[in-house]
Structures are given as C-alpha cells and as structure tokens.
Short mmCIF file of C-alpha atoms and ligand atoms in Angstrom, two decimals:
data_model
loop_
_atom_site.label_atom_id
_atom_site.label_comp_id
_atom_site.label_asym_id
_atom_site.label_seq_id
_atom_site.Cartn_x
_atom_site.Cartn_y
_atom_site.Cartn_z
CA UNK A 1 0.00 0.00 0.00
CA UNK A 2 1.41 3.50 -1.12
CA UNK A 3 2.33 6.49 1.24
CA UNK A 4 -0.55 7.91 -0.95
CA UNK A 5 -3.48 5.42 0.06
CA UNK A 6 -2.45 5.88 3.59
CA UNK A 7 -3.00 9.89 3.32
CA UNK A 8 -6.21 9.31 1.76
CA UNK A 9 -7.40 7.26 4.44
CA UNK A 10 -5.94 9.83 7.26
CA UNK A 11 -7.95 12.45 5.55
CA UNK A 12 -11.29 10.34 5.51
CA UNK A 13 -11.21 9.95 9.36
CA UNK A 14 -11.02 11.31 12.74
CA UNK A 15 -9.06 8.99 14.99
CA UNK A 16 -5.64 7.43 14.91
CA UNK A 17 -4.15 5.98 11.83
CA UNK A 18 -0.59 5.32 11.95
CA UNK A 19 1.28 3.83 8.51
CA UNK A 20 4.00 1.17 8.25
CA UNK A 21 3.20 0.26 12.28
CA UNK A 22 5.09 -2.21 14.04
CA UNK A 23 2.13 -5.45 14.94
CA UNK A 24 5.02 -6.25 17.90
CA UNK A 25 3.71 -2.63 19.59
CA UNK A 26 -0.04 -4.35 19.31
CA UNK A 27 0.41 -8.06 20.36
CA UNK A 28 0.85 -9.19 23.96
CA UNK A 29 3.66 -11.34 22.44
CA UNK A 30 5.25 -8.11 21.70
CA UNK A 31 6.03 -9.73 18.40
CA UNK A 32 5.13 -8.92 14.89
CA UNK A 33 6.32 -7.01 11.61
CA UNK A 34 4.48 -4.19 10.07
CA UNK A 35 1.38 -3.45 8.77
CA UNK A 36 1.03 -1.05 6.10
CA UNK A 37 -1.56 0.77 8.14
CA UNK A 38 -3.01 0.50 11.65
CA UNK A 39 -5.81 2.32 12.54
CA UNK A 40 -8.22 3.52 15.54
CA UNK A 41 -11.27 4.86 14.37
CA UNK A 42 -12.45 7.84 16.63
CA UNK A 43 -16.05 6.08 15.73
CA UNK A 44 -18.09 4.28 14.58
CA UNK A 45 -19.03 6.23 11.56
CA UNK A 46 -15.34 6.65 10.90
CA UNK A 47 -14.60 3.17 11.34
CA UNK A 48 -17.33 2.95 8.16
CA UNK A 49 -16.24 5.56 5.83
CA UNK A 50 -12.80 3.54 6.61
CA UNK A 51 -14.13 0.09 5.69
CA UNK A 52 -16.06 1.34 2.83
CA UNK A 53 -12.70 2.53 1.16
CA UNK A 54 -10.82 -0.60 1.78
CA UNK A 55 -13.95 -2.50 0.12
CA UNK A 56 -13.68 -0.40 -3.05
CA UNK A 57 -10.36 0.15 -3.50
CA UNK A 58 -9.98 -3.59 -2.73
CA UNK A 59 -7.50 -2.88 0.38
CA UNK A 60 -7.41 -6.23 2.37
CA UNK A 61 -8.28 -5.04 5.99
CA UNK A 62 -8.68 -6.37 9.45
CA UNK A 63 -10.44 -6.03 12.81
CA UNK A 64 -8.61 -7.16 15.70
CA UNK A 65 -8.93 -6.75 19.52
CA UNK A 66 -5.95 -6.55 21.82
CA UNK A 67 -3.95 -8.78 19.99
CA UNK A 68 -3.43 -11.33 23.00
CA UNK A 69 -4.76 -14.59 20.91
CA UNK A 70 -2.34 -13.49 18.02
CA UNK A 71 1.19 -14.22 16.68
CA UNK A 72 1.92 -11.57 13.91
CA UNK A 73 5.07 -13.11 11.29
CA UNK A 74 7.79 -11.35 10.85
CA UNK A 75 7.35 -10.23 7.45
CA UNK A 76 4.44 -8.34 8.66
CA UNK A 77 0.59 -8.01 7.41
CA UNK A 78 -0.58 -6.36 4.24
CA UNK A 79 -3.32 -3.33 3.88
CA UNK A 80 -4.99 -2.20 7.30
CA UNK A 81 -5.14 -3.63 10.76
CA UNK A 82 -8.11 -1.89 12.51
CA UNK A 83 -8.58 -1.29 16.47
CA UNK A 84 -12.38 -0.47 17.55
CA UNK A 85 -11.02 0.11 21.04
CA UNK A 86 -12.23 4.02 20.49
CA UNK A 87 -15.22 3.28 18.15
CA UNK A 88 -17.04 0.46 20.41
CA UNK A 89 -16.58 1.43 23.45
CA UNK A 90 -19.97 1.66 25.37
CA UNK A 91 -20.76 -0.06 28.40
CA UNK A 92 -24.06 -0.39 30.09
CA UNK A 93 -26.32 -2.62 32.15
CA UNK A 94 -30.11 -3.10 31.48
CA UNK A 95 -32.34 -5.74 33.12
CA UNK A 96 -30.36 -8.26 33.74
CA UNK A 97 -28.19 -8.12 30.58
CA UNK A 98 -24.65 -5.83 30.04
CA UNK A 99 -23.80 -4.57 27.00
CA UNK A 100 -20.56 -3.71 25.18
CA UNK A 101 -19.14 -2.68 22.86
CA UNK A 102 -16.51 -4.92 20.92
CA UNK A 103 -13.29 -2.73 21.75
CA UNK A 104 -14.73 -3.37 25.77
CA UNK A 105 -11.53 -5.14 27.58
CA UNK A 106 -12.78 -7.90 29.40
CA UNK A 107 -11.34 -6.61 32.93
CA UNK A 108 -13.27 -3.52 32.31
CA UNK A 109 -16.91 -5.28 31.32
CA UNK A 110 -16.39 -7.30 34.31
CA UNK A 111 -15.78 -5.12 36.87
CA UNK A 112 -18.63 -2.68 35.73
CA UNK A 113 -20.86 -5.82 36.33
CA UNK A 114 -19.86 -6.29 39.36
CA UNK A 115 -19.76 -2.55 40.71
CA UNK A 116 -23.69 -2.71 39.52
CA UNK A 117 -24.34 -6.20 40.74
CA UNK A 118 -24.53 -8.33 38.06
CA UNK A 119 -22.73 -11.96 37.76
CA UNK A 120 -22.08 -14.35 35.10
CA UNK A 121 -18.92 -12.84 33.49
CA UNK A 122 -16.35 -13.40 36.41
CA UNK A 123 -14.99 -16.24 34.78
CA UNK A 124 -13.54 -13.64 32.21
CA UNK A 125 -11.56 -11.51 34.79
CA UNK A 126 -7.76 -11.73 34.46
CA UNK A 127 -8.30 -12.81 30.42
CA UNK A 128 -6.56 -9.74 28.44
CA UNK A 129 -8.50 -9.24 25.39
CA UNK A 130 -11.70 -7.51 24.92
CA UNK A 131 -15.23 -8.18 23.73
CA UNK A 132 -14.96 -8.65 20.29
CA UNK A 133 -11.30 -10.57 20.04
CA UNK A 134 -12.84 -12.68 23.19
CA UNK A 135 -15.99 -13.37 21.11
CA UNK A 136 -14.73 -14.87 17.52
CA UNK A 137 -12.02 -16.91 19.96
CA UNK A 138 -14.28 -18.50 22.14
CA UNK A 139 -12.74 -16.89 25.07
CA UNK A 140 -13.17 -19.08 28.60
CA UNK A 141 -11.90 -20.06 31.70
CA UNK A 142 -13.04 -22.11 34.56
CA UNK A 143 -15.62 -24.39 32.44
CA UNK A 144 -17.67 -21.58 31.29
CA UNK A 145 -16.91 -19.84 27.83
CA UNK A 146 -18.00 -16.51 25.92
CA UNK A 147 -20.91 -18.58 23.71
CA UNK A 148 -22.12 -19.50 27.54
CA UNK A 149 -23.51 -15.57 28.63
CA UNK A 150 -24.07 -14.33 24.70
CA UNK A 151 -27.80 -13.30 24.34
CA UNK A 152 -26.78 -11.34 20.51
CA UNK A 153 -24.29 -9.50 19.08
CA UNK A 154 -24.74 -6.38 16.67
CA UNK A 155 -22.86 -7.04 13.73
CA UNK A 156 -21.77 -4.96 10.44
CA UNK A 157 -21.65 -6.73 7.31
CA UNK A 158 -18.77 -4.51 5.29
CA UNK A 159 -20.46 -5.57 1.72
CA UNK A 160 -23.87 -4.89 2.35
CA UNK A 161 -23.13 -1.65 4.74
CA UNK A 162 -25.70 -3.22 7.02
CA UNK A 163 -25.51 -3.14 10.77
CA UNK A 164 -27.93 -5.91 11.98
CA UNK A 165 -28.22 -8.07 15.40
CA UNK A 166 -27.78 -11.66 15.43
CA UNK A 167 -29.10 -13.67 18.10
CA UNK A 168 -27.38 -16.27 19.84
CA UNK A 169 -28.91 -19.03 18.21
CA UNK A 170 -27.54 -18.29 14.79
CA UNK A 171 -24.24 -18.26 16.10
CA UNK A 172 -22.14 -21.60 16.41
CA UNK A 173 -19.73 -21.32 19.26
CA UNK A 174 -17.19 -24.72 20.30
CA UNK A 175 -13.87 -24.84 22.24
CA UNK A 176 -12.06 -21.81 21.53
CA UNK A 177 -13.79 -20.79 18.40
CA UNK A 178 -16.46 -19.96 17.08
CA UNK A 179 -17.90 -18.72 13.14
CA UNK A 180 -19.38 -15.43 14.28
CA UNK A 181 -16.71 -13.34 12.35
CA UNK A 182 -18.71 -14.86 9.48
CA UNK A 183 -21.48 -13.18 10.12
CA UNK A 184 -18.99 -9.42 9.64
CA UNK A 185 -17.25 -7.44 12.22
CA UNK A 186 -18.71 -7.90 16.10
CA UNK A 187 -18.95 -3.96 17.17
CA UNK A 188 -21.51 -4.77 20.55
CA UNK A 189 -22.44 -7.93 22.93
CA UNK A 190 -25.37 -8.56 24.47
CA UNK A 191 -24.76 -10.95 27.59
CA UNK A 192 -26.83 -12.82 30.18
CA UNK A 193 -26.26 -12.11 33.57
CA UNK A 194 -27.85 -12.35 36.99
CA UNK A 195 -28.29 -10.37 40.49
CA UNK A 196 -25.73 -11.00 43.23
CA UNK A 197 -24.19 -9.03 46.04
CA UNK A 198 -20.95 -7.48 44.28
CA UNK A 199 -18.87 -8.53 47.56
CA UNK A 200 -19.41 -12.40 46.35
CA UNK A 201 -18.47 -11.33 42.60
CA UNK A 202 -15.88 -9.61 43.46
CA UNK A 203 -14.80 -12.44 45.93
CA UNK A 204 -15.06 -14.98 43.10
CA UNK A 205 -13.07 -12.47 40.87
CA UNK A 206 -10.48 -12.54 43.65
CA UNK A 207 -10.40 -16.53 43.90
CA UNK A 208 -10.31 -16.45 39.70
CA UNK A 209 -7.25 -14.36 39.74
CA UNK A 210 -5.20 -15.77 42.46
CA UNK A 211 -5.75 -18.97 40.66
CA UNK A 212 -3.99 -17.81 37.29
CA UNK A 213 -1.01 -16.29 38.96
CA UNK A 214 -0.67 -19.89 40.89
CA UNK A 215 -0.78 -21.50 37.28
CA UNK A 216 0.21 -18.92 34.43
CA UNK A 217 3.46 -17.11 33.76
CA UNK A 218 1.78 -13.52 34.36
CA UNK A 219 3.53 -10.71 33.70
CA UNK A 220 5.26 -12.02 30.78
CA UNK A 221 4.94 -11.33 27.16
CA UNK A 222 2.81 -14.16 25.38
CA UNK A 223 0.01 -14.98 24.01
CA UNK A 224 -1.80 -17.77 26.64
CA UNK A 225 -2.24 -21.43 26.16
CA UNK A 226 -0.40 -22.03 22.54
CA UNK A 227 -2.32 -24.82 21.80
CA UNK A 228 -5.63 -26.53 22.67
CA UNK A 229 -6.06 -29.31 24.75
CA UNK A 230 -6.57 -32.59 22.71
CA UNK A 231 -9.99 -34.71 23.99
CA UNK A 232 -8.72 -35.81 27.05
CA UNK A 233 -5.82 -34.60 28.44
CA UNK A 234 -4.14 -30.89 28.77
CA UNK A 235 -1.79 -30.04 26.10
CA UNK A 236 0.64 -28.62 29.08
CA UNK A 237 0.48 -32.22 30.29
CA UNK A 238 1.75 -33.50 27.31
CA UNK A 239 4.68 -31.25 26.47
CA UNK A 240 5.81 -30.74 30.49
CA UNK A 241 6.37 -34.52 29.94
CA UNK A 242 8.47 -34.31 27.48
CA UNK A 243 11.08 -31.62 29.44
CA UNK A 244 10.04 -28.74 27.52
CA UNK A 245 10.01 -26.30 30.46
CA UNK A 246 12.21 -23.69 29.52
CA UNK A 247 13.56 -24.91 26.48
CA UNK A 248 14.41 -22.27 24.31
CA UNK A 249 14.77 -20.83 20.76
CA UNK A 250 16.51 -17.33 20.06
CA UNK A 251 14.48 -15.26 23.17
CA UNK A 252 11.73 -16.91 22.51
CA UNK A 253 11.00 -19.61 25.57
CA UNK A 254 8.44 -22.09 26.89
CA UNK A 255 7.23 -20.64 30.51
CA UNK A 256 8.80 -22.69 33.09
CA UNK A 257 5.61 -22.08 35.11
CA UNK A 258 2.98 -23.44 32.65
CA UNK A 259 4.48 -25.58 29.17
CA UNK A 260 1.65 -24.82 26.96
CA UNK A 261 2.55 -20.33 27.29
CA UNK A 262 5.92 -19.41 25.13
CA UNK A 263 6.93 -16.67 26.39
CA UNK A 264 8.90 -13.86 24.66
CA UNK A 265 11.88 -13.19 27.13
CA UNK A 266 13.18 -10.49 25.03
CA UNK A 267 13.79 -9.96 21.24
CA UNK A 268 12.11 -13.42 20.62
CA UNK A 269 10.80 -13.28 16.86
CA UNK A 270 7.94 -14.89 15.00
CA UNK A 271 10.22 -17.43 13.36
CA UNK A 272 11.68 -17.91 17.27
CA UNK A 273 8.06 -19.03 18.33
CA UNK A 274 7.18 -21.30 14.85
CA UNK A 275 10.05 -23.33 15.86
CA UNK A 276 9.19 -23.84 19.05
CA UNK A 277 5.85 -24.57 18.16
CA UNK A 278 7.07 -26.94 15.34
CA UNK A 279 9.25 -28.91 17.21
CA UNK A 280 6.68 -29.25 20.61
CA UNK A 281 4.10 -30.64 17.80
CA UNK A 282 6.92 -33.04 16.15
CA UNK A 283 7.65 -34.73 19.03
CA UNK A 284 4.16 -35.00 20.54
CA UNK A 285 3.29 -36.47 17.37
CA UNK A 286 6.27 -39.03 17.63
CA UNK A 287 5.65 -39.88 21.22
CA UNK A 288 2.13 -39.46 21.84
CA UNK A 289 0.32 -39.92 18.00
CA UNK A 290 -1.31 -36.55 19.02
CA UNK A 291 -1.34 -33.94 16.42
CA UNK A 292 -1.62 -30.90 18.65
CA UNK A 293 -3.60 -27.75 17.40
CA UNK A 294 -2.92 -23.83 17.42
CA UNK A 295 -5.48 -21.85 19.84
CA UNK A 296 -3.19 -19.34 18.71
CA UNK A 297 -3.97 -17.43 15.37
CA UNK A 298 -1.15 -17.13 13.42
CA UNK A 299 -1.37 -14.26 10.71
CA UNK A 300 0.78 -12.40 8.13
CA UNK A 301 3.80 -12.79 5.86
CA UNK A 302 7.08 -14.73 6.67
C1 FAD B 401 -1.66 -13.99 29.64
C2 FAD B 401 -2.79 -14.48 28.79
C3 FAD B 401 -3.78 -15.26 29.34
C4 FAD B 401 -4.84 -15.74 28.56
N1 FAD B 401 -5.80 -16.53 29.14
C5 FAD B 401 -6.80 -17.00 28.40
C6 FAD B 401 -7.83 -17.81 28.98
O1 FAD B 401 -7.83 -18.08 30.16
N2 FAD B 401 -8.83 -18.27 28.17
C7 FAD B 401 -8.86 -17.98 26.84
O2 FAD B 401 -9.79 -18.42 26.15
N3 FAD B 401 -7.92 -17.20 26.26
C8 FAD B 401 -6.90 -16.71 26.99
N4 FAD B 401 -5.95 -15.93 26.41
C9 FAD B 401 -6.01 -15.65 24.96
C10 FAD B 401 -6.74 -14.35 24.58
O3 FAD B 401 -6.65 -13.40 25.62
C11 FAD B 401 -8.20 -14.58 24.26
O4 FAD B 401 -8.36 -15.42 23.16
C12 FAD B 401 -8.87 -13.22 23.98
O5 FAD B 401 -10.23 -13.35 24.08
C13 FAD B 401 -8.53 -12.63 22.63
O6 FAD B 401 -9.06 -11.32 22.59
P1 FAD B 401 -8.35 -10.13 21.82
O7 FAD B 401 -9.19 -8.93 21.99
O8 FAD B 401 -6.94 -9.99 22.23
O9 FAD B 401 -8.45 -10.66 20.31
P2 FAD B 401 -7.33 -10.66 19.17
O10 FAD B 401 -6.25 -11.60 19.58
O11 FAD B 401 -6.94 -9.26 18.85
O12 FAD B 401 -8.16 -11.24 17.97
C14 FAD B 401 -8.65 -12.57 17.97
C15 FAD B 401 -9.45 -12.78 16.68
O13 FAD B 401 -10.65 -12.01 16.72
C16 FAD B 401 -10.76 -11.19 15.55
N5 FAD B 401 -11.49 -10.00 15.99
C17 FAD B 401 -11.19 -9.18 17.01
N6 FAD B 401 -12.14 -8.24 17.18
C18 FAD B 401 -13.07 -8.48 16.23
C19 FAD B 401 -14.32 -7.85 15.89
N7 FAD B 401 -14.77 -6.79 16.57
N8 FAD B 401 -15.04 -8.35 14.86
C20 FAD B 401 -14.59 -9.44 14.17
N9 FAD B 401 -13.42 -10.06 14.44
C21 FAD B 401 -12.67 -9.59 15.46
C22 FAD B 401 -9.33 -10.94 15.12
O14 FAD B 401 -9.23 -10.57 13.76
C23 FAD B 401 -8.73 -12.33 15.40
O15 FAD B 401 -9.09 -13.19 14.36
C24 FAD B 401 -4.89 -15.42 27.18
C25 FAD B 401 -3.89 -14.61 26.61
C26 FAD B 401 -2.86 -14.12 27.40
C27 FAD B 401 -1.82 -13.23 26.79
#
C-alpha cells in the first residue's frame, strides 16, 4: 500500500491511523512485523467511511482486539489492521443483561458488572483481550466460555453496509472458536447475567485471579495457552512430559511455570516461536500420535 493510500485514508477519518506500524507494539507477544496501516477509528461512523474505502479500492483489511490470541510473522501483514477500542466502546447494564461494545476489555466489562451487581462474566476476569477478540475466539476459563452468557451480538456486514443483530442461536460457538466473524465485524455484545451481592463477585473475581497467577506465567509477554487441549488430556500435560520447560529458541522460551505459554523473554521473533511450536508438535506427534492444534492465530507474511 502506497504512502498515498495511507493519506487518503488519514484524511477520511477522525481517529488514529498510523502507517507502516510495528504489529510487535499491538500483540501481547510483543512480536510482529508491520502493517502497512493500523488504525483507531475515533467512531463508529469513521470506522465505516474507513471500511467502505478498503472494500472499493480492494485494500485487504482487518479487525482485531488486543492482539493477546495473536502471533503476527515477521514479514508483517498487508493493507490495514483496525482497532475499535475508540469506536465500540460503550458499556451499560439493562435488566439483567450488560452490554458492550466490541473494543470493551474484558477486565473492564467485568468489573462494571460487578460494581452494579450483576454476575455471570467473572470467569472472564484476568483474560486480556476484549469483547470482540474474546468473542470470535471463544474466550473461557473455569468451564464456562463466551458462547455460555451471549444473548446477541450487533454485527456490520462490510459488503452490504448493514448493521444488523444476530441472536445467539444463529451463532455456532465450540472450544475456543467460534464462526461469528462470518457473520462481519462484532462492534456490541449482548450478555446474560444475573443479580448477586458485588462482595461475592468480586470475591469470586479474587479466587479467579489468584488462581492464574498460581498456574500462568503472568507478567510475561505471550500470548496464553499455545495450543488446545486434545480430547482428554491438557496439552501442558503433554509437552511438560516431554522436558520442555524452559527450552528455548533465540528469546523466545516455553514458561517454566505453565508448558503450553511461550513466552517472549526479550527480542524473541515470530520465526523464534514457529520453531518452538514446530518442534513441541513433532515430538508429541512421535511420542504421543497426538497432532496438537494452534489456539493461537497465526497471521501475516514470513
Ligand atoms: C496472559 C494471557 C492469558 C490468557 N488466558 C486466556 C484464557 O484463560 N482463556 C482464553 O480463552 N484465552 C486466553 N488468552 C487468549 C486471549 O486473551 C483470548 O483469546 C482473547 O479473548 C482474545 O481477545 P483479543 O481482543 O486480544 O483478540 P485478538 O487476539 O486481537 O483477535 C482474535 C481474533 O478475533 C478477531 N477479531 C477481534 N475483534 C473483532 C471484531 N470486533 N469483529 C470481528 N473479528 C474480530 C481478530 O481478527 C482475530 O481473528 C490469554 C492470553 C494471554 C496473553
């Protein structure tokens, strides 16, 4: 994309639109070439006009979240890479349901529940990505997952410029994934959630928390769980077995706390992790016949 396009599209907006951007400065990984264009649409009608150019000048574009389920190449990602942190970011309780908007971070959504009373999306607390990143993955902890509390989701179809809601039913949701980023871009959640003193949510968010810093390497750069856990047994399991712990390839490095995080312990690249992650799945293979799968999503250019 031309230094040309990338005016064009500053001048069509109001927000933030930065051009040849680093993806390492938007992953949790802290990893990641550039993209010809990252942008932050001050809103929502912004975020259209945006879209609308990409779809006729044929610019591939796309929406992500906080980056914490993502592992950008090296090579980087062609056209634009669009945040709706500033576009969807509306927050409010009704009834018994909370809505938000798709740039919502999780921590955030779940607190304001809890300040007004409302339980059901604790389980979410100390997961770093917001509503819309958390939605398409299938976000979940503790047994219960993002399909669980979704009532609908108000979606935008790019082609059709149509903004419609989609109830819960239409959408299919599994472990870790789910096809609602087939439906167009997520920009506001509907969830299901109940009355409860906030002193036992926030005592459950408590218990939730102290839990992952027992089990996770927090406070490092990565990008959670690497892969999913075969039928089973826990993909950690199977690659702590095997002495993995700490092994390491350029700075990137499996977490000595919990085998199935890499973390990046300093400069790691993309091409650091995809080794690592090659040779964990080579040997599980060998050892256990289990062909392990990403839960990460790997995207862009070598
Ligand atoms: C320390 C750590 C702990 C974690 N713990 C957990 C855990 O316990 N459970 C768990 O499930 N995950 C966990 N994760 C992974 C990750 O946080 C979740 O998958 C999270 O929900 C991803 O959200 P995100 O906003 O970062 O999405 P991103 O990684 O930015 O994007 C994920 C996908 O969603 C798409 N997308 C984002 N927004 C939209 C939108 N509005 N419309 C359409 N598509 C969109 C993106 O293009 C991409 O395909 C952890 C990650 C880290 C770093």
């Amino acid at each position: 994309m031309d230094n040309d396009i990338c005016e064009e599209l500053k001048g069509l907006m109001k927000g933030t639109l930065k051009a040849n951007e680093p993806m390492s400065k938007h992953t949790s990984f802290g990893i990641g070439g550039p993209v010809d264009a990252w942008a932050a649409p001050e809103t929502l009608e912004d975020f259209f006009a945006l879209l609308d150019v990409c779809e006729k000048k044929n610019i591939p574009y796309r929406v992500v979240g906080h980056g914490t389920n993502l592992l950008v190449r090296d090579g980087g990602i062609d056209g634009v890479v669009i945040s709706l942190r500033d576009a969807c970011r509306n927050l409010a309780a009704e009834g018994e349901r909370i809505i938000a908007g798709a740039g919502v971070s999780l921590g955030r959504a779940v607190r304001f529940a809890a300040e007004k009373g409302l339980q059901g999306l604790e389980f979410c607390v100390g997961i770093p990505g917001c509503v819309g990143g958390a939605l398409v993955a299938n976000a979940g902890a503790w047994g219960v997952s993002m399909g669980d509390i979704l009532a609908g989701a108000r979606i935008y179809t790019p082609g059709a410029g149509k903004t419609r809601k989609v109830p819960r039913n239409e959408i299919s949701f599994d472990y870790r994934k789910s096809d609602i980023a087939s439906f167009g871009v997520v920009l506001e959640a509907e969830f299901n959630v109940t009355r409860a003193e906030p002193e036992t949510i926030r005592a459950r968010m408590k218990e939730h928390l102290a839990r992952r810093a027992e089990t996770q390497p927090v406070g490092f750069k990565s990008a959670g769980c690497v892969f999913k856990n075969p039928t089973g047994c826990h993909a950690g399991a199977l690659i702590d077995a095997l002495g993995f712990k700490g092994y390491m390839s350029g700075d990137a490095m499996v977490s000595d706390v919990h085998a199935n995080f890499i973390i990046n312990a300093g400069s790691a690249t993309a091409a650091d992790v995809m080794r690592i992650i090659s040779e964990i799945k080579g040997r599980v293979r060998g050892s256990a016949g289990i062909e392990l799968e990403e839960e990460i999503e790997i995207l862009g250019r070598d």
